Short mmCIF file of N, CA and C in Angstrom, two decimals:
data_model
loop_
_atom_site.label_atom_id
_atom_site.label_comp_id
_atom_site.label_asym_id
_atom_site.label_seq_id
_atom_site.Cartn_x
_atom_site.Cartn_y
_atom_site.Cartn_z
N UNK A 1478 3.03 -28.93 -0.79
CA UNK A 1478 2.35 -28.23 -1.88
C UNK A 1478 1.94 -26.82 -1.45
N UNK A 1479 1.46 -26.69 -0.21
CA UNK A 1479 1.05 -25.38 0.30
C UNK A 1479 2.25 -24.44 0.34
N UNK A 1480 3.38 -24.94 0.83
CA UNK A 1480 4.60 -24.13 0.89
C UNK A 1480 5.04 -23.72 -0.50
N UNK A 1481 4.97 -24.63 -1.45
CA UNK A 1481 5.36 -24.32 -2.83
C UNK A 1481 4.49 -23.22 -3.41
N UNK A 1482 3.19 -23.26 -3.13
CA UNK A 1482 2.29 -22.21 -3.61
C UNK A 1482 2.62 -20.87 -2.96
N UNK A 1483 2.94 -20.91 -1.68
CA UNK A 1483 3.33 -19.68 -0.98
C UNK A 1483 4.60 -19.09 -1.55
N UNK A 1484 5.58 -19.93 -1.81
CA UNK A 1484 6.84 -19.46 -2.41
C UNK A 1484 6.59 -18.91 -3.81
N UNK A 1485 5.76 -19.61 -4.59
CA UNK A 1485 5.44 -19.14 -5.94
C UNK A 1485 4.76 -17.77 -5.88
N UNK A 1486 3.84 -17.60 -4.93
CA UNK A 1486 3.17 -16.31 -4.77
C UNK A 1486 4.16 -15.22 -4.39
N UNK A 1487 5.11 -15.54 -3.51
CA UNK A 1487 6.13 -14.57 -3.10
C UNK A 1487 7.03 -14.18 -4.25
N UNK A 1488 7.44 -15.15 -5.04
CA UNK A 1488 8.30 -14.87 -6.20
C UNK A 1488 7.54 -14.01 -7.21
N UNK A 1489 6.29 -14.37 -7.47
CA UNK A 1489 5.48 -13.59 -8.42
C UNK A 1489 5.28 -12.16 -7.91
N UNK A 1490 5.05 -12.02 -6.61
CA UNK A 1490 4.88 -10.68 -6.04
C UNK A 1490 6.16 -9.87 -6.20
N UNK A 1491 7.30 -10.48 -5.95
CA UNK A 1491 8.58 -9.78 -6.08
C UNK A 1491 8.85 -9.38 -7.53
N UNK A 1492 8.50 -10.24 -8.47
CA UNK A 1492 8.75 -9.96 -9.88
C UNK A 1492 7.84 -8.87 -10.43
N UNK A 1493 6.61 -8.81 -9.94
CA UNK A 1493 5.63 -7.88 -10.51
C UNK A 1493 5.44 -6.61 -9.69
N UNK A 1494 5.92 -6.62 -8.45
CA UNK A 1494 5.66 -5.49 -7.56
C UNK A 1494 4.28 -5.55 -6.96
N UNK A 1495 3.56 -6.60 -7.29
CA UNK A 1495 2.23 -6.81 -6.71
C UNK A 1495 2.37 -7.42 -5.35
N UNK A 1496 1.32 -7.36 -4.59
CA UNK A 1496 1.36 -7.92 -3.24
C UNK A 1496 0.09 -8.67 -2.96
N UNK A 1497 -0.55 -8.32 -1.85
CA UNK A 1497 -1.71 -9.04 -1.37
C UNK A 1497 -2.87 -9.08 -2.35
N UNK A 1498 -3.29 -7.92 -2.82
CA UNK A 1498 -4.47 -7.85 -3.67
C UNK A 1498 -4.28 -8.46 -5.04
N UNK A 1499 -3.05 -8.45 -5.52
CA UNK A 1499 -2.78 -8.99 -6.85
C UNK A 1499 -2.27 -10.42 -6.83
N UNK A 1500 -1.58 -10.81 -5.77
CA UNK A 1500 -0.92 -12.11 -5.77
C UNK A 1500 -1.35 -12.99 -4.61
N UNK A 1501 -1.11 -12.54 -3.39
CA UNK A 1501 -1.31 -13.41 -2.23
C UNK A 1501 -2.76 -13.85 -2.06
N UNK A 1502 -3.71 -12.93 -2.13
CA UNK A 1502 -5.11 -13.31 -1.95
C UNK A 1502 -5.53 -14.31 -3.03
N UNK A 1503 -5.28 -14.06 -4.31
CA UNK A 1503 -5.67 -15.06 -5.32
C UNK A 1503 -5.00 -16.43 -5.11
N UNK A 1504 -3.72 -16.44 -4.74
CA UNK A 1504 -3.03 -17.72 -4.50
C UNK A 1504 -3.69 -18.46 -3.34
N UNK A 1505 -4.00 -17.73 -2.28
CA UNK A 1505 -4.63 -18.36 -1.12
C UNK A 1505 -6.04 -18.86 -1.45
N UNK A 1506 -6.75 -18.13 -2.29
CA UNK A 1506 -8.07 -18.59 -2.72
C UNK A 1506 -7.95 -19.88 -3.54
N UNK A 1507 -6.92 -19.94 -4.39
CA UNK A 1507 -6.69 -21.17 -5.16
C UNK A 1507 -6.35 -22.35 -4.25
N UNK A 1508 -5.78 -22.05 -3.09
CA UNK A 1508 -5.44 -23.09 -2.12
C UNK A 1508 -6.68 -23.54 -1.35
N UNK A 1509 -7.82 -22.87 -1.57
CA UNK A 1509 -9.05 -23.28 -0.94
C UNK A 1509 -9.45 -22.51 0.30
N UNK A 1510 -8.73 -21.47 0.66
CA UNK A 1510 -9.10 -20.68 1.84
C UNK A 1510 -10.34 -19.85 1.54
N UNK A 1511 -11.22 -19.69 2.53
CA UNK A 1511 -12.34 -18.76 2.36
C UNK A 1511 -11.80 -17.33 2.21
N UNK A 1512 -12.60 -16.46 1.62
CA UNK A 1512 -12.15 -15.10 1.30
C UNK A 1512 -11.62 -14.37 2.53
N UNK A 1513 -12.37 -14.36 3.63
CA UNK A 1513 -11.94 -13.62 4.82
C UNK A 1513 -10.61 -14.17 5.35
N UNK A 1514 -10.42 -15.49 5.33
CA UNK A 1514 -9.16 -16.08 5.79
C UNK A 1514 -8.01 -15.74 4.83
N UNK A 1515 -8.30 -15.73 3.54
CA UNK A 1515 -7.26 -15.38 2.56
C UNK A 1515 -6.80 -13.94 2.77
N UNK A 1516 -7.74 -13.04 3.04
CA UNK A 1516 -7.40 -11.64 3.27
C UNK A 1516 -6.55 -11.51 4.54
N UNK A 1517 -6.98 -12.17 5.61
CA UNK A 1517 -6.25 -12.08 6.88
C UNK A 1517 -4.85 -12.69 6.75
N UNK A 1518 -4.75 -13.81 6.09
CA UNK A 1518 -3.45 -14.46 5.89
C UNK A 1518 -2.54 -13.60 5.03
N UNK A 1519 -3.12 -12.97 4.02
CA UNK A 1519 -2.36 -12.06 3.16
C UNK A 1519 -1.78 -10.92 3.98
N UNK A 1520 -2.57 -10.39 4.91
CA UNK A 1520 -2.08 -9.29 5.75
C UNK A 1520 -0.85 -9.70 6.54
N UNK A 1521 -0.83 -10.92 7.05
CA UNK A 1521 0.34 -11.41 7.80
C UNK A 1521 1.55 -11.51 6.87
N UNK A 1522 1.34 -12.07 5.69
CA UNK A 1522 2.44 -12.18 4.72
C UNK A 1522 2.98 -10.83 4.32
N UNK A 1523 2.08 -9.88 4.12
CA UNK A 1523 2.49 -8.52 3.75
C UNK A 1523 3.30 -7.88 4.87
N UNK A 1524 2.89 -8.10 6.11
CA UNK A 1524 3.63 -7.55 7.25
C UNK A 1524 5.08 -8.03 7.24
N UNK A 1525 5.26 -9.30 7.00
CA UNK A 1525 6.63 -9.88 7.01
C UNK A 1525 7.47 -9.30 5.87
N UNK A 1526 6.91 -9.28 4.67
CA UNK A 1526 7.70 -8.81 3.52
C UNK A 1526 7.98 -7.31 3.58
N UNK A 1527 6.98 -6.52 4.01
CA UNK A 1527 7.21 -5.07 4.08
C UNK A 1527 8.15 -4.70 5.21
N UNK A 1528 8.10 -5.45 6.30
CA UNK A 1528 9.04 -5.18 7.40
C UNK A 1528 10.48 -5.41 6.94
N UNK A 1529 10.70 -6.50 6.21
CA UNK A 1529 12.05 -6.79 5.71
C UNK A 1529 12.52 -5.69 4.76
N UNK A 1530 11.65 -5.25 3.87
CA UNK A 1530 12.03 -4.20 2.91
C UNK A 1530 12.27 -2.86 3.62
N UNK A 1531 11.45 -2.56 4.62
CA UNK A 1531 11.61 -1.30 5.36
C UNK A 1531 12.92 -1.29 6.13
N UNK A 1532 13.28 -2.39 6.74
CA UNK A 1532 14.56 -2.48 7.44
C UNK A 1532 15.70 -2.21 6.46
N UNK A 1533 15.64 -2.82 5.30
CA UNK A 1533 16.68 -2.63 4.28
C UNK A 1533 16.74 -1.16 3.84
N UNK A 1534 15.59 -0.56 3.57
CA UNK A 1534 15.55 0.85 3.16
C UNK A 1534 16.04 1.76 4.27
N UNK A 1535 15.67 1.46 5.51
CA UNK A 1535 16.10 2.29 6.65
C UNK A 1535 17.61 2.22 6.84
N UNK A 1536 18.17 1.04 6.68
CA UNK A 1536 19.63 0.90 6.80
C UNK A 1536 20.36 1.75 5.76
N UNK A 1537 19.74 1.91 4.60
CA UNK A 1537 20.33 2.71 3.53
C UNK A 1537 20.02 4.20 3.71
N UNK A 1538 19.23 4.54 4.73
CA UNK A 1538 18.87 5.94 4.95
C UNK A 1538 17.84 6.47 3.97
N UNK A 1539 17.05 5.58 3.39
CA UNK A 1539 16.12 5.97 2.34
C UNK A 1539 14.65 6.01 2.76
N UNK A 1540 14.37 6.12 4.05
CA UNK A 1540 12.98 6.19 4.51
C UNK A 1540 12.71 7.58 5.09
N UNK A 1541 11.81 8.34 4.48
CA UNK A 1541 11.45 9.64 5.03
C UNK A 1541 10.45 9.45 6.19
N UNK A 1542 10.96 9.31 7.40
CA UNK A 1542 10.15 8.91 8.56
C UNK A 1542 9.03 9.89 8.88
N UNK A 1543 9.25 11.17 8.65
CA UNK A 1543 8.17 12.13 8.92
C UNK A 1543 6.96 11.82 8.05
N UNK A 1544 7.19 11.61 6.78
CA UNK A 1544 6.08 11.28 5.86
C UNK A 1544 5.44 9.97 6.27
N UNK A 1545 6.24 9.00 6.69
CA UNK A 1545 5.70 7.71 7.14
C UNK A 1545 4.71 7.93 8.28
N UNK A 1546 5.08 8.77 9.24
CA UNK A 1546 4.18 9.03 10.37
C UNK A 1546 2.93 9.79 9.94
N UNK A 1547 3.10 10.78 9.05
CA UNK A 1547 1.96 11.57 8.59
C UNK A 1547 0.91 10.70 7.89
N UNK A 1548 1.36 9.72 7.14
CA UNK A 1548 0.45 8.83 6.44
C UNK A 1548 0.11 7.62 7.30
N UNK A 1549 1.07 7.16 8.09
CA UNK A 1549 0.89 5.94 8.87
C UNK A 1549 -0.12 6.05 9.99
N UNK A 1550 -0.18 7.19 10.66
CA UNK A 1550 -1.13 7.32 11.78
C UNK A 1550 -2.58 7.16 11.31
N UNK A 1551 -3.01 7.86 10.26
CA UNK A 1551 -4.39 7.61 9.78
C UNK A 1551 -4.57 6.17 9.29
N UNK A 1552 -3.53 5.58 8.70
CA UNK A 1552 -3.63 4.19 8.22
C UNK A 1552 -3.86 3.23 9.39
N UNK A 1553 -3.11 3.42 10.47
CA UNK A 1553 -3.26 2.55 11.64
C UNK A 1553 -4.66 2.69 12.24
N UNK A 1554 -5.18 3.89 12.24
CA UNK A 1554 -6.51 4.11 12.80
C UNK A 1554 -7.61 3.48 11.95
N UNK A 1555 -7.43 3.45 10.64
CA UNK A 1555 -8.49 2.97 9.75
C UNK A 1555 -8.40 1.48 9.40
N UNK A 1556 -7.23 0.87 9.53
CA UNK A 1556 -7.08 -0.55 9.15
C UNK A 1556 -8.04 -1.47 9.91
N UNK A 1557 -8.21 -1.30 11.22
CA UNK A 1557 -9.15 -2.20 11.92
C UNK A 1557 -10.59 -2.05 11.42
N UNK A 1558 -10.97 -0.84 11.04
CA UNK A 1558 -12.31 -0.64 10.50
C UNK A 1558 -12.48 -1.40 9.18
N UNK A 1559 -11.46 -1.35 8.33
CA UNK A 1559 -11.51 -2.10 7.08
C UNK A 1559 -11.62 -3.60 7.32
N UNK A 1560 -10.88 -4.11 8.31
CA UNK A 1560 -10.95 -5.54 8.64
C UNK A 1560 -12.33 -5.90 9.16
N UNK A 1561 -12.91 -5.02 9.96
CA UNK A 1561 -14.25 -5.26 10.50
C UNK A 1561 -15.28 -5.32 9.37
N UNK A 1562 -15.18 -4.42 8.42
CA UNK A 1562 -16.09 -4.42 7.27
C UNK A 1562 -15.92 -5.71 6.48
N UNK A 1563 -14.68 -6.15 6.28
CA UNK A 1563 -14.41 -7.34 5.48
C UNK A 1563 -15.05 -8.59 6.06
N UNK A 1564 -14.97 -8.78 7.37
CA UNK A 1564 -15.52 -10.00 7.96
C UNK A 1564 -17.05 -10.00 7.97
N UNK A 1565 -17.65 -8.82 7.80
CA UNK A 1565 -19.11 -8.74 7.78
C UNK A 1565 -19.68 -8.71 6.36
N UNK A 1566 -18.80 -8.68 5.37
CA UNK A 1566 -19.23 -8.56 3.98
C UNK A 1566 -19.25 -9.95 3.32
N UNK A 1567 -20.25 -10.20 2.47
CA UNK A 1567 -20.24 -11.47 1.74
C UNK A 1567 -18.96 -11.60 0.89
N UNK A 1568 -18.39 -12.81 0.85
CA UNK A 1568 -17.14 -13.04 0.13
C UNK A 1568 -17.19 -12.64 -1.32
N UNK A 1569 -18.31 -12.92 -1.99
CA UNK A 1569 -18.42 -12.58 -3.41
C UNK A 1569 -18.35 -11.06 -3.63
N UNK A 1570 -18.99 -10.31 -2.74
CA UNK A 1570 -18.95 -8.84 -2.85
C UNK A 1570 -17.54 -8.32 -2.59
N UNK A 1571 -16.88 -8.89 -1.58
CA UNK A 1571 -15.50 -8.49 -1.27
C UNK A 1571 -14.59 -8.73 -2.47
N UNK A 1572 -14.73 -9.88 -3.10
CA UNK A 1572 -13.91 -10.17 -4.30
C UNK A 1572 -14.24 -9.23 -5.46
N UNK A 1573 -15.52 -8.93 -5.64
CA UNK A 1573 -15.91 -8.02 -6.72
C UNK A 1573 -15.33 -6.62 -6.49
N UNK A 1574 -15.38 -6.16 -5.26
CA UNK A 1574 -14.81 -4.84 -4.95
C UNK A 1574 -13.29 -4.82 -5.14
N UNK A 1575 -12.62 -5.90 -4.74
CA UNK A 1575 -11.17 -6.00 -4.94
C UNK A 1575 -10.84 -6.00 -6.43
N UNK A 1576 -11.60 -6.74 -7.22
CA UNK A 1576 -11.39 -6.74 -8.67
C UNK A 1576 -11.60 -5.34 -9.25
N UNK A 1577 -12.63 -4.65 -8.78
CA UNK A 1577 -12.89 -3.29 -9.24
C UNK A 1577 -11.75 -2.35 -8.90
N UNK A 1578 -11.20 -2.49 -7.69
CA UNK A 1578 -10.06 -1.66 -7.30
C UNK A 1578 -8.86 -1.92 -8.21
N UNK A 1579 -8.64 -3.18 -8.54
CA UNK A 1579 -7.53 -3.51 -9.44
C UNK A 1579 -7.74 -2.91 -10.83
N UNK A 1580 -8.97 -2.91 -11.31
CA UNK A 1580 -9.26 -2.32 -12.63
C UNK A 1580 -9.02 -0.81 -12.59
N UNK A 1581 -9.50 -0.14 -11.54
CA UNK A 1581 -9.29 1.31 -11.41
C UNK A 1581 -7.79 1.62 -11.40
N UNK A 1582 -7.03 0.84 -10.66
CA UNK A 1582 -5.59 1.07 -10.61
C UNK A 1582 -4.93 0.83 -11.96
N UNK A 1583 -5.39 -0.16 -12.70
CA UNK A 1583 -4.84 -0.41 -14.04
C UNK A 1583 -5.09 0.79 -14.95
N UNK A 1584 -6.27 1.36 -14.85
CA UNK A 1584 -6.60 2.55 -15.66
C UNK A 1584 -5.74 3.74 -15.24
N UNK A 1585 -5.62 3.96 -13.92
CA UNK A 1585 -4.84 5.09 -13.42
C UNK A 1585 -3.35 4.94 -13.73
N UNK A 1586 -2.87 3.72 -13.82
CA UNK A 1586 -1.45 3.50 -14.05
C UNK A 1586 -0.99 4.08 -15.39
N UNK A 1587 -1.88 4.17 -16.35
CA UNK A 1587 -1.52 4.69 -17.65
C UNK A 1587 -1.63 6.20 -17.78
N UNK A 1588 -2.14 6.86 -16.75
CA UNK A 1588 -2.32 8.31 -16.81
C UNK A 1588 -1.06 9.03 -16.36
N UNK A 1589 -0.68 10.10 -17.05
CA UNK A 1589 0.45 10.90 -16.57
C UNK A 1589 0.02 11.69 -15.33
N UNK A 1590 0.97 11.93 -14.45
CA UNK A 1590 0.69 12.68 -13.22
C UNK A 1590 0.92 14.15 -13.49
N UNK A 1591 -0.11 14.96 -13.26
CA UNK A 1591 0.00 16.40 -13.47
C UNK A 1591 1.03 16.98 -12.52
N UNK A 1592 1.91 17.80 -13.05
CA UNK A 1592 2.90 18.46 -12.22
C UNK A 1592 4.13 17.62 -11.93
N UNK A 1593 4.16 16.41 -12.42
CA UNK A 1593 5.32 15.55 -12.16
C UNK A 1593 6.46 15.95 -13.08
N UNK A 1594 7.66 15.94 -12.56
CA UNK A 1594 8.84 16.27 -13.34
C UNK A 1594 9.65 14.99 -13.52
N UNK A 1595 9.66 14.43 -14.74
CA UNK A 1595 10.37 13.17 -14.95
C UNK A 1595 11.87 13.29 -14.75
N UNK A 1596 12.41 14.51 -14.73
CA UNK A 1596 13.85 14.68 -14.55
C UNK A 1596 14.27 14.81 -13.09
N UNK A 1597 13.29 14.80 -12.16
CA UNK A 1597 13.61 14.91 -10.74
C UNK A 1597 14.22 13.59 -10.28
N UNK A 1598 15.36 13.70 -9.58
CA UNK A 1598 15.99 12.51 -9.02
C UNK A 1598 15.28 12.16 -7.73
N UNK A 1599 14.55 11.05 -7.76
CA UNK A 1599 13.78 10.66 -6.58
C UNK A 1599 14.41 9.48 -5.86
N UNK A 1600 15.65 9.20 -6.12
CA UNK A 1600 16.26 8.01 -5.55
C UNK A 1600 16.63 8.17 -4.09
N UNK A 1601 16.92 9.36 -3.63
CA UNK A 1601 17.40 9.54 -2.25
C UNK A 1601 16.59 10.60 -1.52
N UNK A 1602 15.46 10.19 -0.91
CA UNK A 1602 14.65 11.18 -0.20
C UNK A 1602 15.34 11.66 1.05
N UNK A 1603 15.00 12.86 1.45
CA UNK A 1603 15.50 13.39 2.72
C UNK A 1603 14.29 13.76 3.56
N UNK A 1604 14.52 14.05 4.82
CA UNK A 1604 13.41 14.47 5.68
C UNK A 1604 12.79 15.75 5.12
N UNK A 1605 13.62 16.67 4.58
CA UNK A 1605 13.08 17.90 4.02
C UNK A 1605 12.15 17.63 2.86
N UNK A 1606 12.47 16.61 2.04
CA UNK A 1606 11.64 16.32 0.88
C UNK A 1606 10.32 15.70 1.29
N UNK A 1607 10.21 15.21 2.53
CA UNK A 1607 8.95 14.60 2.96
C UNK A 1607 8.00 15.61 3.57
N UNK A 1608 8.47 16.81 3.88
CA UNK A 1608 7.62 17.82 4.49
C UNK A 1608 6.67 18.40 3.44
N UNK A 1609 5.43 18.57 3.82
CA UNK A 1609 4.44 19.10 2.90
C UNK A 1609 3.79 20.34 3.49
N UNK A 1610 3.29 21.25 2.64
CA UNK A 1610 2.59 22.43 3.15
C UNK A 1610 1.36 22.02 3.95
N UNK A 1611 0.94 22.86 4.89
CA UNK A 1611 -0.20 22.57 5.76
C UNK A 1611 -1.48 22.32 4.97
N UNK A 1612 -1.63 22.95 3.81
CA UNK A 1612 -2.87 22.79 3.04
C UNK A 1612 -3.04 21.37 2.52
N UNK A 1613 -1.98 20.58 2.55
CA UNK A 1613 -2.09 19.20 2.06
C UNK A 1613 -2.44 18.21 3.17
N UNK A 1614 -2.62 18.69 4.40
CA UNK A 1614 -2.93 17.79 5.51
C UNK A 1614 -4.17 16.93 5.23
N UNK A 1615 -5.26 17.48 4.70
CA UNK A 1615 -6.41 16.60 4.40
C UNK A 1615 -6.06 15.51 3.38
N UNK A 1616 -5.22 15.84 2.40
CA UNK A 1616 -4.83 14.83 1.41
C UNK A 1616 -3.93 13.77 2.03
N UNK A 1617 -3.07 14.18 2.96
CA UNK A 1617 -2.22 13.22 3.66
C UNK A 1617 -3.08 12.27 4.47
N UNK A 1618 -4.03 12.84 5.22
CA UNK A 1618 -4.92 12.01 6.05
C UNK A 1618 -5.76 11.08 5.18
N UNK A 1619 -6.25 11.58 4.06
CA UNK A 1619 -7.06 10.74 3.16
C UNK A 1619 -6.21 9.63 2.55
N UNK A 1620 -4.98 9.94 2.20
CA UNK A 1620 -4.08 8.92 1.65
C UNK A 1620 -3.83 7.82 2.67
N UNK A 1621 -3.45 8.20 3.87
CA UNK A 1621 -3.18 7.21 4.90
C UNK A 1621 -4.42 6.47 5.34
N UNK A 1622 -5.50 7.21 5.57
CA UNK A 1622 -6.74 6.58 6.04
C UNK A 1622 -7.32 5.62 5.03
N UNK A 1623 -7.37 6.01 3.77
CA UNK A 1623 -7.92 5.11 2.76
C UNK A 1623 -6.99 3.91 2.55
N UNK A 1624 -5.69 4.15 2.61
CA UNK A 1624 -4.75 3.04 2.49
C UNK A 1624 -4.91 2.04 3.62
N UNK A 1625 -5.04 2.52 4.85
CA UNK A 1625 -5.23 1.64 5.98
C UNK A 1625 -6.55 0.89 5.91
N UNK A 1626 -7.62 1.61 5.58
CA UNK A 1626 -8.94 0.98 5.48
C UNK A 1626 -8.93 -0.14 4.44
N UNK A 1627 -8.41 0.16 3.25
CA UNK A 1627 -8.41 -0.83 2.18
C UNK A 1627 -7.44 -1.97 2.46
N UNK A 1628 -6.34 -1.69 3.16
CA UNK A 1628 -5.42 -2.76 3.55
C UNK A 1628 -6.12 -3.73 4.49
N UNK A 1629 -6.85 -3.18 5.46
CA UNK A 1629 -7.59 -4.04 6.38
C UNK A 1629 -8.73 -4.78 5.71
N UNK A 1630 -9.37 -4.15 4.77
CA UNK A 1630 -10.53 -4.74 4.11
C UNK A 1630 -10.16 -5.81 3.09
N UNK A 1631 -9.13 -5.55 2.29
CA UNK A 1631 -8.81 -6.45 1.20
C UNK A 1631 -7.54 -7.27 1.40
N UNK A 1632 -6.77 -6.97 2.43
CA UNK A 1632 -5.50 -7.68 2.59
C UNK A 1632 -4.48 -7.24 1.57
N UNK A 1633 -4.58 -5.99 1.13
CA UNK A 1633 -3.67 -5.48 0.11
C UNK A 1633 -2.58 -4.64 0.75
N UNK A 1634 -1.53 -4.44 0.01
CA UNK A 1634 -0.46 -3.57 0.45
C UNK A 1634 -0.62 -2.19 -0.16
N UNK A 1635 0.38 -1.39 0.03
CA UNK A 1635 0.32 0.00 -0.42
C UNK A 1635 0.45 0.19 -1.90
N UNK A 1636 0.93 -0.81 -2.61
CA UNK A 1636 1.11 -0.67 -4.05
C UNK A 1636 -0.17 -0.36 -4.79
N UNK A 1637 -1.29 -0.83 -4.24
CA UNK A 1637 -2.57 -0.58 -4.90
C UNK A 1637 -3.27 0.69 -4.43
N UNK A 1638 -2.88 1.21 -3.28
CA UNK A 1638 -3.59 2.37 -2.75
C UNK A 1638 -2.63 3.50 -2.36
N UNK A 1639 -1.76 3.25 -1.41
CA UNK A 1639 -0.94 4.33 -0.85
C UNK A 1639 0.05 4.90 -1.86
N UNK A 1640 0.66 4.05 -2.67
CA UNK A 1640 1.60 4.56 -3.67
C UNK A 1640 0.88 5.42 -4.71
N UNK A 1641 -0.20 4.92 -5.35
CA UNK A 1641 -0.88 5.78 -6.34
C UNK A 1641 -1.41 7.08 -5.75
N UNK A 1642 -1.96 7.03 -4.52
CA UNK A 1642 -2.50 8.26 -3.94
C UNK A 1642 -1.39 9.26 -3.61
N UNK A 1643 -0.24 8.78 -3.17
CA UNK A 1643 0.87 9.71 -2.92
C UNK A 1643 1.32 10.37 -4.22
N UNK A 1644 1.37 9.59 -5.28
CA UNK A 1644 1.80 10.13 -6.58
C UNK A 1644 0.79 11.15 -7.10
N UNK A 1645 -0.50 10.80 -7.03
CA UNK A 1645 -1.55 11.66 -7.60
C UNK A 1645 -1.86 12.84 -6.69
N UNK A 1646 -2.11 12.60 -5.40
CA UNK A 1646 -2.56 13.67 -4.51
C UNK A 1646 -1.42 14.48 -3.92
N UNK A 1647 -0.28 13.83 -3.67
CA UNK A 1647 0.81 14.51 -2.98
C UNK A 1647 2.01 14.81 -3.88
N UNK A 1648 1.93 14.40 -5.16
CA UNK A 1648 3.00 14.63 -6.14
C UNK A 1648 4.34 14.06 -5.67
N UNK A 1649 4.28 12.88 -5.09
CA UNK A 1649 5.47 12.23 -4.56
C UNK A 1649 6.11 11.39 -5.66
N UNK A 1650 7.43 11.47 -5.82
CA UNK A 1650 8.10 10.61 -6.79
C UNK A 1650 7.89 9.13 -6.44
N UNK A 1651 7.80 8.29 -7.44
CA UNK A 1651 7.44 6.89 -7.26
C UNK A 1651 8.34 6.14 -6.28
N UNK A 1652 9.64 6.35 -6.34
CA UNK A 1652 10.53 5.61 -5.46
C UNK A 1652 10.33 6.01 -4.00
N UNK A 1653 10.10 7.28 -3.76
CA UNK A 1653 9.83 7.75 -2.39
C UNK A 1653 8.48 7.21 -1.94
N UNK A 1654 7.48 7.28 -2.81
CA UNK A 1654 6.15 6.78 -2.47
C UNK A 1654 6.19 5.30 -2.11
N UNK A 1655 6.97 4.52 -2.84
CA UNK A 1655 7.07 3.09 -2.55
C UNK A 1655 7.71 2.85 -1.19
N UNK A 1656 8.76 3.59 -0.87
CA UNK A 1656 9.43 3.42 0.42
C UNK A 1656 8.53 3.82 1.58
N UNK A 1657 7.82 4.93 1.41
CA UNK A 1657 6.88 5.38 2.44
C UNK A 1657 5.79 4.33 2.62
N UNK A 1658 5.27 3.84 1.51
CA UNK A 1658 4.20 2.86 1.57
C UNK A 1658 4.63 1.60 2.31
N UNK A 1659 5.81 1.10 2.02
CA UNK A 1659 6.30 -0.09 2.71
C UNK A 1659 6.35 0.11 4.22
N UNK A 1660 6.89 1.25 4.64
CA UNK A 1660 6.99 1.53 6.08
C UNK A 1660 5.62 1.72 6.71
N UNK A 1661 4.70 2.38 6.00
CA UNK A 1661 3.35 2.59 6.52
C UNK A 1661 2.65 1.25 6.72
N UNK A 1662 2.82 0.35 5.77
CA UNK A 1662 2.15 -0.95 5.84
C UNK A 1662 2.61 -1.73 7.06
N UNK A 1663 3.87 -1.60 7.42
CA UNK A 1663 4.37 -2.30 8.61
C UNK A 1663 3.54 -1.91 9.82
N UNK A 1664 3.15 -0.64 9.91
CA UNK A 1664 2.41 -0.16 11.06
C UNK A 1664 0.90 -0.39 10.97
N UNK A 1665 0.39 -0.60 9.76
CA UNK A 1665 -1.06 -0.74 9.63
C UNK A 1665 -1.46 -2.17 9.36
#
């Protein structure tokens, strides 16, 4: 029964694009795991699925590695802090904050991105397309750091944090943002 629930959670995550915060953590909670254990277990599941996707994207030449490092280093540094906060926080508060993050993301999902060009072909990123002007370094660090912190704290993947922040703060096309996020999560 536990395996069936895990498979169902994986299928639902694949169908919806959701991951830990939307699918794995709630499924694990339904299985009776305490909140902190559900978050930690979700992180392991996310590592496995994102590693597989990153390998596939890398084989196709679709991972902008420079951007991954620019966002991934702050994420790696902040993820342990998020995990530390999570284990010291009451489970009910952790769940309330996760629910709040999901609501904020639902609201932001309906907003158009300023400066986005819907006609830009974002299917095949290059290393040149991942380079950003120096003035965006604080936004890159904030994107990676907040993504890592929240990943450690909530057991979520980049779909809830790193992808939206890349789109909003860095004006990254969605497909590139998703690929970068997957690779960053592997490291954080």
